[in-house]
Short mmCIF file of C-alpha atoms in Angstrom, two decimals:
data_model
loop_
_atom_site.label_atom_id
_atom_site.label_comp_id
_atom_site.label_asym_id
_atom_site.label_seq_id
_atom_site.Cartn_x
_atom_site.Cartn_y
_atom_site.Cartn_z
CA MET A 1 -1.19 -38.79 -58.74
CA SER A 2 0.58 -35.86 -57.91
CA THR A 3 -1.24 -33.52 -59.91
CA LEU A 4 -4.39 -34.25 -57.78
CA LEU A 5 -2.85 -32.70 -54.71
CA PRO A 6 -2.99 -29.01 -53.90
CA PRO A 7 0.06 -27.26 -53.65
CA PRO A 8 1.74 -27.45 -50.47
CA GLY A 9 0.95 -23.78 -49.04
CA GLU A 10 -2.50 -25.00 -49.41
CA ILE A 11 -1.85 -28.41 -47.49
CA ALA A 12 -0.37 -26.63 -44.54
CA MET A 13 -3.67 -24.28 -44.39
CA ILE A 14 -6.25 -27.51 -44.17
CA PRO A 15 -5.64 -28.03 -40.20
CA VAL A 16 -5.64 -24.17 -39.88
CA ASP A 17 -8.84 -23.93 -41.95
CA TRP A 18 -10.18 -26.90 -39.82
CA VAL A 19 -9.44 -25.04 -36.41
CA GLU A 20 -11.07 -21.84 -37.90
CA GLU A 21 -14.14 -23.12 -39.33
CA ARG A 22 -14.93 -25.00 -36.09
CA SER A 23 -14.08 -22.31 -33.46
CA GLY A 24 -12.89 -18.99 -35.31
CA ALA A 25 -10.20 -19.29 -33.19
CA ILE A 26 -7.84 -17.77 -36.04
CA SER A 27 -9.91 -14.82 -36.97
CA PHE A 28 -10.04 -14.12 -32.87
CA GLY A 29 -6.53 -14.05 -32.63
CA LYS A 30 -5.89 -11.95 -35.56
CA PHE A 31 -8.75 -9.42 -34.02
CA MET A 32 -6.77 -9.38 -30.91
CA LEU A 33 -3.31 -8.98 -32.56
CA PHE A 34 -4.35 -6.46 -35.07
CA ARG A 35 -7.14 -4.23 -33.15
CA ASN A 36 -6.45 -0.79 -33.12
CA VAL A 37 -5.17 1.04 -29.72
CA PRO A 38 -4.63 4.75 -29.52
CA LYS A 39 -1.51 6.02 -31.12
CA ASP A 40 -0.29 7.85 -28.17
CA ILE A 41 -0.43 4.94 -25.51
CA SER A 42 2.77 5.36 -23.48
CA TRP A 43 5.39 2.86 -21.90
CA LEU A 44 3.72 3.13 -18.34
CA GLN A 45 1.10 1.18 -19.84
CA THR A 46 2.92 -1.95 -20.01
CA LEU A 47 2.84 -2.53 -16.35
CA GLY A 48 -0.39 -4.76 -16.87
CA SER A 49 1.19 -7.41 -19.42
CA ALA A 50 4.16 -7.38 -17.13
CA LEU A 51 1.82 -8.56 -14.22
CA ILE A 52 0.18 -11.25 -16.31
CA THR A 53 3.74 -12.42 -17.21
CA VAL A 54 4.90 -12.26 -13.45
CA PHE A 55 1.31 -14.36 -12.77
CA ILE A 56 2.17 -17.31 -15.04
CA LEU A 57 5.86 -17.55 -13.74
CA GLN A 58 4.37 -17.66 -10.52
CA SER A 59 1.85 -20.29 -11.44
CA THR A 60 5.08 -22.15 -13.29
CA THR A 61 7.33 -22.26 -10.25
CA GLY A 62 4.39 -22.56 -7.78
CA ILE A 63 3.56 -26.07 -10.09
CA LEU A 64 7.15 -26.92 -9.89
CA LEU A 65 7.35 -26.47 -6.11
CA ALA A 66 4.12 -28.36 -5.64
CA MET A 67 5.63 -31.18 -6.81
CA TYR A 68 8.37 -31.58 -4.32
CA TYR A 69 6.48 -29.51 -1.07
CA GLN A 70 4.96 -31.42 1.41
CA PRO A 71 2.41 -29.44 3.42
CA ASP A 72 2.78 -30.99 6.81
CA PRO A 73 4.84 -29.19 10.16
CA ASP A 74 7.50 -32.31 10.26
CA THR A 75 8.85 -32.11 6.53
CA ALA A 76 7.69 -28.63 5.19
CA TRP A 77 10.76 -27.11 6.01
CA SER A 78 13.16 -30.24 5.28
CA THR A 79 11.42 -30.51 1.74
CA ILE A 80 12.17 -26.80 0.88
CA GLN A 81 15.39 -27.40 2.26
CA TRP A 82 15.40 -30.47 -0.37
CA ILE A 83 14.17 -28.53 -3.09
CA THR A 84 16.76 -25.41 -2.44
CA ASN A 85 20.10 -27.69 -2.00
CA ASP A 86 19.28 -30.74 -4.01
CA ALA A 87 16.71 -30.21 -6.88
CA THR A 88 18.22 -29.46 -10.06
CA LEU A 89 17.81 -25.74 -10.27
CA GLY A 90 15.64 -25.96 -7.46
CA TRP A 91 17.27 -22.86 -5.84
CA LEU A 92 16.32 -20.72 -8.76
CA VAL A 93 12.46 -21.99 -9.02
CA ARG A 94 12.18 -21.27 -5.12
CA GLY A 95 13.89 -17.94 -5.44
CA MET A 96 12.05 -16.82 -8.46
CA HIS A 97 8.73 -17.90 -6.41
CA LYS A 98 9.88 -16.00 -3.61
CA TRP A 99 10.92 -12.60 -5.07
CA GLY A 100 8.37 -13.03 -7.93
CA SER A 101 5.77 -12.47 -5.13
CA SER A 102 7.31 -9.28 -4.11
CA VAL A 103 8.14 -7.95 -7.42
CA MET A 104 4.23 -8.61 -8.29
CA VAL A 105 3.27 -6.31 -5.29
CA VAL A 106 5.41 -3.74 -6.45
CA LEU A 107 3.81 -3.82 -9.76
CA LEU A 108 0.50 -4.14 -8.76
CA PHE A 109 1.22 -0.77 -6.81
CA LEU A 110 2.85 0.94 -9.80
CA HIS A 111 -0.10 -0.40 -12.42
CA MET A 112 -2.81 0.99 -9.93
CA GLY A 113 -0.88 4.29 -9.55
CA ARG A 114 -0.57 4.35 -13.26
CA THR A 115 -4.43 3.76 -13.83
CA PHE A 116 -5.45 6.31 -11.14
CA LEU A 117 -2.94 9.19 -12.61
CA PHE A 118 -4.44 8.56 -15.98
CA GLY A 119 -7.89 8.37 -14.76
CA ALA A 120 -8.45 5.24 -16.51
CA TYR A 121 -10.73 3.99 -13.89
CA LYS A 122 -13.53 6.72 -15.22
CA TYR A 123 -16.48 5.82 -17.41
CA PRO A 124 -16.95 3.16 -18.88
CA ARG A 125 -13.77 1.39 -17.23
CA GLU A 126 -15.52 1.54 -13.59
CA MET A 127 -15.67 -2.34 -13.75
CA THR A 128 -11.99 -3.15 -14.96
CA TRP A 129 -11.15 -1.09 -11.90
CA ILE A 130 -13.17 -3.06 -9.37
CA THR A 131 -12.00 -6.15 -10.71
CA GLY A 132 -8.22 -4.99 -10.75
CA ALA A 133 -9.02 -3.98 -6.86
CA ILE A 134 -10.16 -7.35 -6.05
CA ILE A 135 -7.36 -9.10 -7.69
CA PHE A 136 -4.99 -6.74 -5.73
CA ILE A 137 -6.63 -7.73 -2.41
CA LEU A 138 -6.51 -11.55 -3.13
CA VAL A 139 -2.84 -11.40 -4.22
CA MET A 140 -2.11 -9.64 -0.60
CA GLY A 141 -4.17 -13.20 0.55
CA MET A 142 -1.89 -14.87 -1.49
CA SER A 143 1.37 -13.34 0.15
CA PHE A 144 -0.09 -13.82 3.58
CA THR A 145 -0.92 -17.96 2.96
CA GLY A 146 1.96 -18.26 1.05
CA TYR A 147 4.05 -17.18 4.12
CA LEU A 148 3.32 -19.90 6.33
CA LEU A 149 4.16 -22.78 3.72
CA VAL A 150 7.98 -21.88 4.13
CA PHE A 151 7.16 -23.29 7.76
CA ASP A 152 10.28 -21.52 9.35
CA GLU A 153 10.40 -19.24 12.64
CA ARG A 154 9.73 -16.16 10.77
CA ALA A 155 6.64 -17.89 8.86
CA TYR A 156 5.24 -19.48 12.08
CA TRP A 157 5.35 -16.42 14.42
CA ALA A 158 4.03 -13.81 11.64
CA THR A 159 1.30 -16.37 10.58
CA ILE A 160 0.27 -16.35 14.33
CA VAL A 161 0.18 -12.82 14.45
CA GLY A 162 -1.78 -12.36 11.27
CA VAL A 163 -4.24 -14.69 12.31
CA ASN A 164 -4.58 -13.11 15.75
CA ILE A 165 -5.16 -9.58 13.89
CA ASN A 166 -8.06 -11.05 12.19
CA GLY A 167 -9.07 -12.29 15.80
CA THR A 168 -9.59 -8.71 16.81
CA ALA A 169 -12.53 -8.11 14.63
CA PRO A 170 -15.97 -8.21 16.39
CA ILE A 171 -18.39 -11.22 16.21
CA LEU A 172 -16.95 -12.95 13.27
CA GLY A 173 -13.34 -12.48 14.04
CA PRO A 174 -12.64 -15.34 16.53
CA ALA A 175 -14.61 -17.54 14.04
CA LEU A 176 -12.44 -16.34 11.11
CA SER A 177 -9.01 -16.98 13.01
CA TYR A 178 -10.55 -20.48 14.38
CA ILE A 179 -11.38 -21.27 10.77
CA LEU A 180 -8.12 -20.22 9.01
CA MET A 181 -5.97 -21.88 11.44
CA VAL A 182 -8.42 -25.04 12.08
CA GLY A 183 -8.55 -24.76 15.81
CA PRO A 184 -6.79 -22.88 18.43
CA GLU A 185 -3.25 -23.48 16.99
CA ILE A 186 -1.07 -23.91 13.96
CA SER A 187 -1.29 -27.74 13.21
CA THR A 188 -1.23 -30.03 10.20
CA HIS A 189 -4.44 -28.79 9.16
CA THR A 190 -3.61 -25.29 9.44
CA LEU A 191 -0.60 -25.87 6.84
CA SER A 192 -2.99 -28.11 4.57
CA ARG A 193 -5.49 -25.30 4.72
CA PHE A 194 -3.40 -22.40 3.75
CA TYR A 195 -2.07 -24.75 0.99
CA ALA A 196 -5.16 -25.34 -0.35
CA LEU A 197 -5.91 -21.84 -0.26
CA HIS A 198 -2.58 -20.64 -1.61
CA MET A 199 -2.16 -23.18 -4.51
CA LEU A 200 -6.03 -23.84 -5.60
CA VAL A 201 -8.79 -21.50 -4.14
CA LEU A 202 -6.81 -18.20 -4.60
CA PRO A 203 -5.04 -18.71 -7.98
CA SER A 204 -8.19 -19.67 -9.43
CA VAL A 205 -10.31 -16.93 -8.59
CA ILE A 206 -7.37 -14.51 -9.75
CA GLY A 207 -6.95 -16.33 -12.74
CA GLY A 208 -10.65 -16.11 -13.50
CA LEU A 209 -10.68 -12.15 -12.46
CA ILE A 210 -7.86 -11.73 -14.77
CA PHE A 211 -9.58 -13.15 -17.44
CA VAL A 212 -12.62 -10.93 -17.02
CA HIS A 213 -10.31 -8.20 -16.33
CA MET A 214 -8.49 -8.39 -19.99
CA LEU A 215 -11.66 -9.06 -21.70
CA LEU A 216 -13.14 -5.91 -20.59
CA VAL A 217 -9.74 -4.15 -21.46
CA VAL A 218 -10.10 -5.77 -24.81
CA ARG A 219 -13.77 -4.61 -25.08
CA LEU A 220 -13.67 -1.07 -24.07
CA GLY A 221 -10.07 -0.50 -25.73
CA VAL A 222 -6.86 0.51 -24.31
CA THR A 223 -7.05 3.98 -22.53
CA SER A 224 -5.25 6.79 -24.11
CA PRO A 225 -3.51 9.18 -21.92
CA PRO A 226 -4.53 12.30 -20.54
CA TRP A 227 -2.53 14.57 -22.04
CA SER A 228 -3.62 12.96 -25.64
CA ARG A 229 -3.82 15.17 -28.60
CA MET A 230 -5.94 12.97 -30.64
CA GLN A 231 -9.03 14.93 -30.36
CA PRO A 232 -11.52 14.97 -32.92
CA THR A 233 -12.33 18.32 -34.82
CA GLU A 234 -15.58 19.73 -35.45
CA GLY A 235 -16.03 17.96 -38.97
CA ASP A 236 -14.64 14.61 -37.76
CA VAL A 237 -17.77 12.86 -36.64
CA MET B 1 -17.15 22.34 -15.42
CA PRO B 2 -21.10 22.03 -16.20
CA ARG B 3 -22.37 18.62 -15.21
CA LEU B 4 -23.09 16.22 -18.02
CA THR B 5 -26.05 14.15 -18.57
CA ALA B 6 -25.49 10.55 -18.80
CA ARG B 7 -26.02 10.48 -22.62
CA GLU B 8 -23.69 13.37 -23.33
CA ARG B 9 -21.25 11.81 -21.37
CA ARG B 10 -21.51 8.43 -23.35
CA GLU B 11 -21.92 10.19 -26.80
CA GLY B 12 -18.70 12.40 -25.83
CA TYR B 13 -16.75 9.64 -24.78
CA GLN B 14 -17.37 7.31 -28.06
CA ARG B 15 -16.75 10.49 -29.96
CA GLU B 16 -13.47 10.80 -28.70
CA TYR B 17 -12.44 7.11 -28.26
CA SER B 18 -13.72 5.92 -31.92
CA PHE B 19 -11.42 8.87 -33.15
CA GLN B 20 -8.40 7.77 -31.28
CA LYS B 21 -9.03 4.25 -32.35
CA ARG B 22 -9.68 5.00 -36.17
CA HIS B 23 -6.37 6.98 -36.05
CA GLY B 24 -4.44 4.48 -33.99
CA LYS B 25 -2.01 1.81 -34.53
CA PRO B 26 -2.22 -2.05 -34.43
CA PHE B 27 -2.02 -3.61 -31.15
CA PHE B 28 0.79 -5.85 -32.83
CA PRO B 29 3.58 -5.44 -33.22
CA ASN B 30 3.39 -1.78 -31.51
CA ALA B 31 2.27 -2.39 -27.88
CA VAL B 32 3.18 -5.87 -27.88
CA PHE B 33 6.69 -4.72 -28.57
CA HIS B 34 6.74 -2.56 -25.76
CA ASP B 35 5.21 -5.41 -23.45
CA THR B 36 7.33 -7.94 -24.59
CA ILE B 37 10.73 -5.65 -23.48
CA VAL B 38 9.19 -4.56 -19.96
CA SER B 39 8.18 -8.49 -19.26
CA LEU B 40 11.61 -9.31 -20.16
CA ILE B 41 13.28 -6.86 -17.84
CA VAL B 42 10.57 -8.01 -15.34
CA VAL B 43 11.50 -11.75 -15.50
CA ALA B 44 15.43 -10.85 -15.58
CA LEU B 45 14.77 -8.82 -12.52
CA ILE B 46 13.27 -11.81 -10.41
CA MET B 47 15.77 -14.26 -12.02
CA GLY B 48 18.77 -11.47 -10.79
CA MET B 49 17.12 -11.45 -7.39
CA ALA B 50 16.86 -15.28 -7.06
CA ILE B 51 20.25 -15.66 -8.24
CA LEU B 52 22.06 -12.90 -5.76
CA TRP B 53 20.14 -14.28 -3.06
CA HIS B 54 21.15 -17.79 -3.58
CA ALA B 55 24.77 -16.67 -4.27
CA GLN B 56 25.11 -14.80 -0.95
CA PHE B 57 23.73 -17.59 1.33
CA GLY B 58 24.45 -20.82 -0.61
CA ALA B 59 22.56 -24.32 0.33
CA ILE B 60 20.88 -24.31 3.57
CA PRO B 61 22.66 -26.08 6.42
CA ALA B 62 21.62 -29.49 7.30
CA GLU B 63 20.52 -28.83 10.97
CA ALA B 64 17.28 -27.43 11.35
CA THR B 65 18.20 -25.09 13.48
CA ALA B 66 20.48 -23.31 11.19
CA GLU B 67 19.89 -19.57 10.65
CA ARG B 68 21.37 -17.37 8.00
CA ILE B 69 20.26 -13.42 8.99
CA GLY B 70 21.11 -10.43 7.32
CA GLY B 71 22.44 -10.19 3.57
CA LEU B 72 21.82 -7.50 0.90
CA LEU B 73 17.84 -9.19 0.12
CA GLY B 74 17.06 -9.48 3.52
CA PRO B 75 16.89 -12.43 6.23
CA ALA B 76 17.61 -15.73 4.35
CA TYR B 77 16.81 -19.37 5.55
CA GLU B 78 15.52 -19.39 8.78
CA ALA B 79 15.58 -22.15 11.55
CA LYS B 80 12.82 -24.68 11.53
CA ALA B 81 9.30 -23.37 13.26
CA ASP B 82 9.22 -24.58 16.57
CA PRO B 83 6.42 -23.45 18.80
CA GLY B 84 8.39 -23.50 22.19
CA VAL B 85 11.44 -21.75 20.60
CA LEU B 86 12.72 -19.05 22.84
CA GLY B 87 13.03 -15.41 21.71
CA TYR B 88 11.72 -14.96 18.40
CA ASP B 89 10.91 -11.54 17.07
CA PRO B 90 8.29 -11.89 14.55
CA ARG B 91 8.08 -9.69 11.47
CA PRO B 92 5.87 -10.01 8.67
CA ASP B 93 7.31 -9.82 5.22
CA TRP B 94 7.93 -6.21 3.91
CA TYR B 95 4.52 -5.82 2.18
CA PHE B 96 2.77 -6.22 5.61
CA PHE B 97 4.94 -3.81 7.22
CA PHE B 98 2.70 -0.72 6.97
CA LEU B 99 -0.22 -2.84 8.49
CA PHE B 100 2.60 -3.96 11.49
CA GLU B 101 3.28 -0.05 12.02
CA LEU B 102 -0.64 0.90 12.31
CA LEU B 103 -0.82 -1.92 15.13
CA ARG B 104 2.07 -0.08 16.63
CA ILE B 105 0.16 3.27 16.34
CA PHE B 106 -3.33 1.65 17.91
CA LYS B 107 -1.75 -0.78 20.32
CA THR B 108 -3.83 -0.07 23.39
CA PRO B 109 -6.19 -3.03 23.79
CA GLU B 110 -9.26 -0.36 23.26
CA LEU B 111 -8.06 0.99 20.17
CA LEU B 112 -6.59 -2.19 18.75
CA ILE B 113 -9.48 -3.01 16.42
CA VAL B 114 -8.88 0.52 14.68
CA GLY B 115 -5.39 -0.56 13.61
CA SER B 116 -6.23 -4.18 12.96
CA ILE B 117 -9.83 -3.92 11.36
CA ILE B 118 -11.42 -0.45 10.67
CA ILE B 119 -8.58 1.19 8.88
CA PRO B 120 -7.87 -1.52 6.47
CA THR B 121 -11.62 -2.36 6.07
CA ILE B 122 -12.05 1.27 5.14
CA TRP B 123 -9.28 1.27 2.42
CA MET B 124 -10.53 -1.67 0.94
CA VAL B 125 -13.73 -0.32 0.51
CA LEU B 126 -12.51 2.89 -0.85
CA LEU B 127 -10.29 1.20 -3.37
CA ILE B 128 -12.93 -1.09 -4.83
CA GLY B 129 -15.50 1.89 -4.61
CA TRP B 130 -13.34 4.51 -5.75
CA PRO B 131 -15.04 4.90 -9.51
CA PHE B 132 -18.27 5.67 -7.79
CA ILE B 133 -16.72 8.03 -5.00
CA ASP B 134 -14.77 10.09 -7.79
CA ARG B 135 -17.59 11.15 -10.27
CA ASN B 136 -15.32 14.10 -11.82
CA PRO B 137 -15.14 13.09 -15.64
CA ASP B 138 -12.11 14.88 -16.63
CA ARG B 139 -9.20 12.76 -16.64
CA ARG B 140 -6.56 15.51 -16.97
CA LEU B 141 -4.58 15.74 -13.51
CA SER B 142 -4.76 19.66 -13.68
CA ARG B 143 -8.54 19.36 -13.39
CA ARG B 144 -8.77 16.69 -10.59
CA PRO B 145 -6.91 18.75 -7.84
CA ILE B 146 -8.53 16.05 -5.10
CA ALA B 147 -7.80 13.23 -6.77
CA LEU B 148 -4.18 14.57 -7.50
CA ALA B 149 -4.12 15.32 -3.81
CA LEU B 150 -4.81 11.84 -2.85
CA GLY B 151 -2.82 10.29 -5.32
CA VAL B 152 -0.08 11.84 -3.90
CA THR B 153 -0.82 11.32 -0.30
CA VAL B 154 -1.78 7.85 -0.05
CA PRO B 155 1.27 6.34 -1.55
CA ILE B 156 3.51 8.84 1.24
CA VAL B 157 1.30 7.51 3.87
CA LEU B 158 1.92 4.12 2.82
CA LEU B 159 5.54 4.13 2.61
CA THR B 160 5.82 6.24 5.62
CA LEU B 161 4.17 3.35 7.54
CA THR B 162 6.13 0.64 5.79
CA PHE B 163 9.47 2.51 6.45
CA TYR B 164 8.72 2.59 10.26
CA GLY B 165 7.35 -0.83 10.25
CA SER B 166 10.60 -2.14 9.08
CA LYS B 167 12.34 -0.13 11.34
CA ALA B 168 9.93 -1.30 14.52
CA PRO B 169 12.10 -2.18 17.31
CA GLY B 170 12.27 -5.99 18.17
CA ALA B 171 12.88 -7.46 21.73
CA ALA B 172 16.22 -5.86 21.74
CA GLY B 173 16.28 -4.91 25.37
CA GLN B 174 18.01 -6.70 28.39
CA ALA B 175 15.95 -8.88 30.75
CA SER B 176 16.42 -8.33 34.51
CA THR B 177 17.57 -11.34 36.62
CA GLU B 178 14.19 -11.90 38.27
CA PRO B 179 12.71 -15.39 38.46
CA GLY B 180 10.87 -15.55 34.95
CA ALA B 181 12.08 -12.77 33.23
CA ALA B 182 14.39 -14.33 31.02
CA ALA B 183 11.47 -17.01 30.41
CA PHE B 184 9.13 -13.98 29.82
CA ALA B 185 11.71 -12.55 27.31
CA GLY B 186 12.98 -15.26 25.66
CA GLY B 187 9.57 -17.13 25.35
CA ALA B 188 6.54 -16.38 23.22
CA CYS B 189 5.50 -13.49 25.37
CA SER B 190 7.97 -10.70 23.96
CA THR B 191 6.31 -11.78 20.49
CA CYS B 192 3.69 -9.65 21.36
CA HIS B 193 4.00 -7.54 24.96
CA THR B 194 6.05 -4.83 25.96
CA LEU B 195 7.02 -5.17 29.67
CA ALA B 196 10.22 -2.82 30.65
CA ASN B 197 11.59 -5.52 33.43
CA ALA B 198 12.06 -7.98 30.85
CA GLY B 199 13.14 -5.69 27.96
CA THR B 200 10.81 -6.81 25.74
CA ALA B 201 9.06 -4.49 23.19
CA GLY B 202 6.31 -6.30 21.22
CA ASN B 203 3.79 -4.67 19.72
CA VAL B 204 0.83 -6.91 19.17
CA GLY B 205 -0.86 -7.10 22.73
CA PRO B 206 -1.31 -4.89 25.41
CA VAL B 207 1.59 -3.03 26.94
CA LEU B 208 1.83 -5.21 30.16
CA ASP B 209 3.48 -1.81 32.07
CA SER B 210 0.03 0.05 31.56
CA ALA B 211 -2.41 -2.90 31.46
CA ASN B 212 -0.90 -3.94 34.76
CA PRO B 213 -2.59 -7.23 35.69
CA ASP B 214 -2.97 -8.99 38.73
CA TYR B 215 -1.86 -12.59 39.34
CA ALA B 216 -5.44 -14.07 38.69
CA THR B 217 -5.96 -12.42 35.53
CA ALA B 218 -2.41 -12.86 33.84
CA LEU B 219 -2.56 -16.65 35.03
CA ASN B 220 -6.38 -16.84 33.21
CA PHE B 221 -5.16 -15.06 29.89
CA ILE B 222 -1.79 -17.26 29.79
CA THR B 223 -3.87 -20.46 30.57
CA ASN B 224 -6.81 -19.61 28.42
CA GLY B 225 -6.12 -16.97 25.84
CA LYS B 226 -7.81 -13.81 25.51
CA GLY B 227 -9.01 -12.05 22.29
CA GLY B 228 -5.93 -12.25 19.92
CA MET B 229 -3.79 -14.18 22.53
CA PRO B 230 -3.61 -17.95 22.26
CA SER B 231 -3.61 -20.26 25.06
CA PHE B 232 -0.47 -21.69 26.37
CA LYS B 233 -1.64 -24.43 28.42
CA ALA B 234 -0.26 -26.83 25.95
CA THR B 235 3.08 -24.99 25.77
CA TYR B 236 4.02 -24.41 29.27
CA THR B 237 3.53 -26.57 32.13
CA ALA B 238 1.28 -25.34 35.07
CA ASP B 239 4.40 -24.47 37.20
CA GLU B 240 5.76 -22.13 34.30
CA ILE B 241 2.80 -20.56 33.81
CA SER B 242 2.32 -19.98 37.41
CA CYS B 243 5.64 -18.55 37.26
CA LEU B 244 4.75 -16.19 34.21
CA ALA B 245 1.55 -14.94 35.57
CA GLY B 246 3.55 -14.61 38.94
CA TYR B 247 6.57 -12.55 37.38
CA VAL B 248 4.05 -10.12 35.30
CA ALA B 249 1.63 -9.32 38.43
CA THR B 250 4.73 -8.55 40.14
CA TRP B 251 7.33 -6.71 37.82
CA ALA B 252 4.99 -5.06 35.38
CA ALA B 253 4.95 -1.10 36.16
CA ALA B 254 8.01 -1.67 38.35
CA LYS B 255 10.17 1.05 39.18
CA GLY B 256 13.82 -0.43 39.03
CA THR B 257 14.22 -2.83 41.72
CA THR B 258 10.82 -1.82 43.71
CA PRO B 259 7.88 -4.29 42.44
CA GLY B 260 4.68 -3.11 40.93
CA PRO B 261 1.50 -2.15 42.47
CA GLN B 262 -0.17 -5.78 41.88
CA ALA B 263 2.98 -7.53 43.44
CA ALA B 264 0.84 -8.43 46.56
CA SER B 265 -1.63 -10.58 44.43
CA ALA B 266 1.21 -12.92 43.23
CA LYS B 267 2.75 -13.53 46.65
CA ALA B 268 1.86 -16.81 47.57
CA THR B 269 3.21 -18.38 44.65
CA TYR B 270 6.04 -16.12 43.16
CA PRO B 271 8.80 -16.90 43.15
CA ALA B 272 8.44 -20.31 44.54
CA SER B 273 6.81 -21.41 41.05
CA CYS B 274 9.55 -20.24 39.19
CA THR B 275 12.01 -22.15 41.38
CA LYS B 276 10.04 -25.43 40.77
CA ALA B 277 9.95 -24.83 37.11
CA GLY B 278 13.62 -24.24 37.07
CA GLY B 279 15.73 -23.83 34.20
CA LEU B 280 15.15 -20.59 32.49
CA PHE B 281 12.25 -19.58 34.63
CA ALA B 282 14.37 -19.91 37.60
CA GLY B 283 16.14 -16.60 37.01
CA THR B 284 19.83 -17.63 36.03
CA ALA B 285 19.80 -16.27 32.54
CA THR B 286 20.47 -12.70 32.04
CA ASN B 287 20.17 -12.54 28.27
CA ALA B 288 16.91 -11.29 26.45
CA VAL B 289 17.96 -13.26 23.52
CA GLY B 290 17.97 -16.65 25.13
CA PRO B 291 20.13 -19.35 26.10
#
C-alpha cells in the first residue's frame, strides 16, 4: 500500500499545485516577491510600505473599536470611556487608533515629499501620483470625520467650525453643510452619517485606491533615485 | 535641455529603466527587509505613543464633565460634548492647524472665503494636477530649480501656518461686568467672534468690534443664523437672545466704559432683557472662563 503513495514532499505540494492550477496565485506571488527592483533604491523608499502597514493597523484597531462603539450622542462618549477603562487592552487599541491617524498624516507628507524630490511623478508614473494625491485628500477626510466620533467638547465644537467652513463656499456650501450635518445642527443623524463615512465609505474608497496605486507601482517598477549611476552605456541596449 | 518628442522620451526611459531592472536585485529579500524594519519602527512608535498617552492620564474619570488637559501629547480626555456648554475654545486637531491659521489671516467676512475655500481648492487642484504642470523631464534636483524652490517653500509655509495655528489665542481675555458679557464670553459666541468688551478672541466669524451690528441685525443673526453661523433659537430663550443682541449692539466697538456707536438701537431692551434672563446673563460673573 505504502508504495502506491507519492513521497511526503509531493503530498505537501498537492494543495499548492491545486491552487496554482486554478488561480495562478503561486506564480503571481513568486513574481511579486522576486521581481527585480533597481539596485540603488534607498531607505527613503520604504515610506509607502510603512503607510500600508499603518492603513492595516488603522483598519484592525478601527474594526475592534466598531465592535463596542455606539454612534449616538447620548452613549458615544460613554462607550469610548468604557473601551478605554474597562475593555481588555481597550486603552491600547483606542490609543493606537488615535495616534496612528497622526502618524499616517505625517508619513503621507513624507512619502509625498520623497516622491516630489525624486521626481518620481514624472513619465510614466503620473497616474501613481494622482491616485496618491486623492488618497491624501481622503485621509484628511478620515481625520475630519473621525474627530466627531469621540463626541467630547473638542470634537463637537471643532466639527461645528469645520462644517461651517464648508458652508462658506458659494452656491454648494450651505447645501454641503446641511448634507454633512443632516440638518441645521449636530444631532444623532450627524453622528451616524459621520460614522458611516468614516468606517464604510472613505476606507473602502481609500483601500481601492491603494490597490490601484500598488498595481501601478508593480507594473511600472520602483523608481531608481535621481542620483542613480546605473545608466546604460552605448553598447548596452 | 532640448525638448524631446513623446517617442524619444518613451524610448529613452525604457532603455534606462530596463537596464536598471536587469541589473537590479530581487524585491525579496532586499527591499522587503528594509520595508519590514521601517514598518516595525512605525508600529513601535504608534504603540509607544498610545502607552505614553495612557500612562500619563490613566482611566477616564466616571463623571461626564471630567477633563484632563495638558500633558506631553496634548489634551487627553475631555468632557462629553454639550451644546449648551459655557466657555469652550474650539481647536482642530494638529493636521488642520494650517487651515485654522489661514482662516485667522482671512477673517473679515468678505475675505473669509479666500481662506476657507479658494486657497484650499487651489492647493488640491495643484496637488492632483502637479504631473501635468511640471513638464520638465529631468529628475535631478540640480536641473529642477523651480520644483526645488517649491519643494522647499511649500513645507515651510505649511509648517509656519501649523505653528502659528497651534499658538492661536483662545478666549483668554477678561470679560467686563456689563450684563450679557459673561454669557457672551462663556457661551458659543466666543467660539467664533472677537469682542474686546467680552475679552474673546474667536477667529472664525467676523470681529464684532469692526462689524459693529445694530440690535436688529444681531438679533436676527443669533435667532436665524447667517452664512456659517448656526441658529441659536433652540439653545437660548428669547430673553437670552435679546440680551446677547443688546449686549453686542451696545458694547461692540466700545471705548472703555463708553458704549459703542450702535448702543442707541438696543436702548429699548438692554439691559432689561438680561435681568429677565437672569443667571450668567444678568452680569454678575466676572470671569471669561465661565462659572
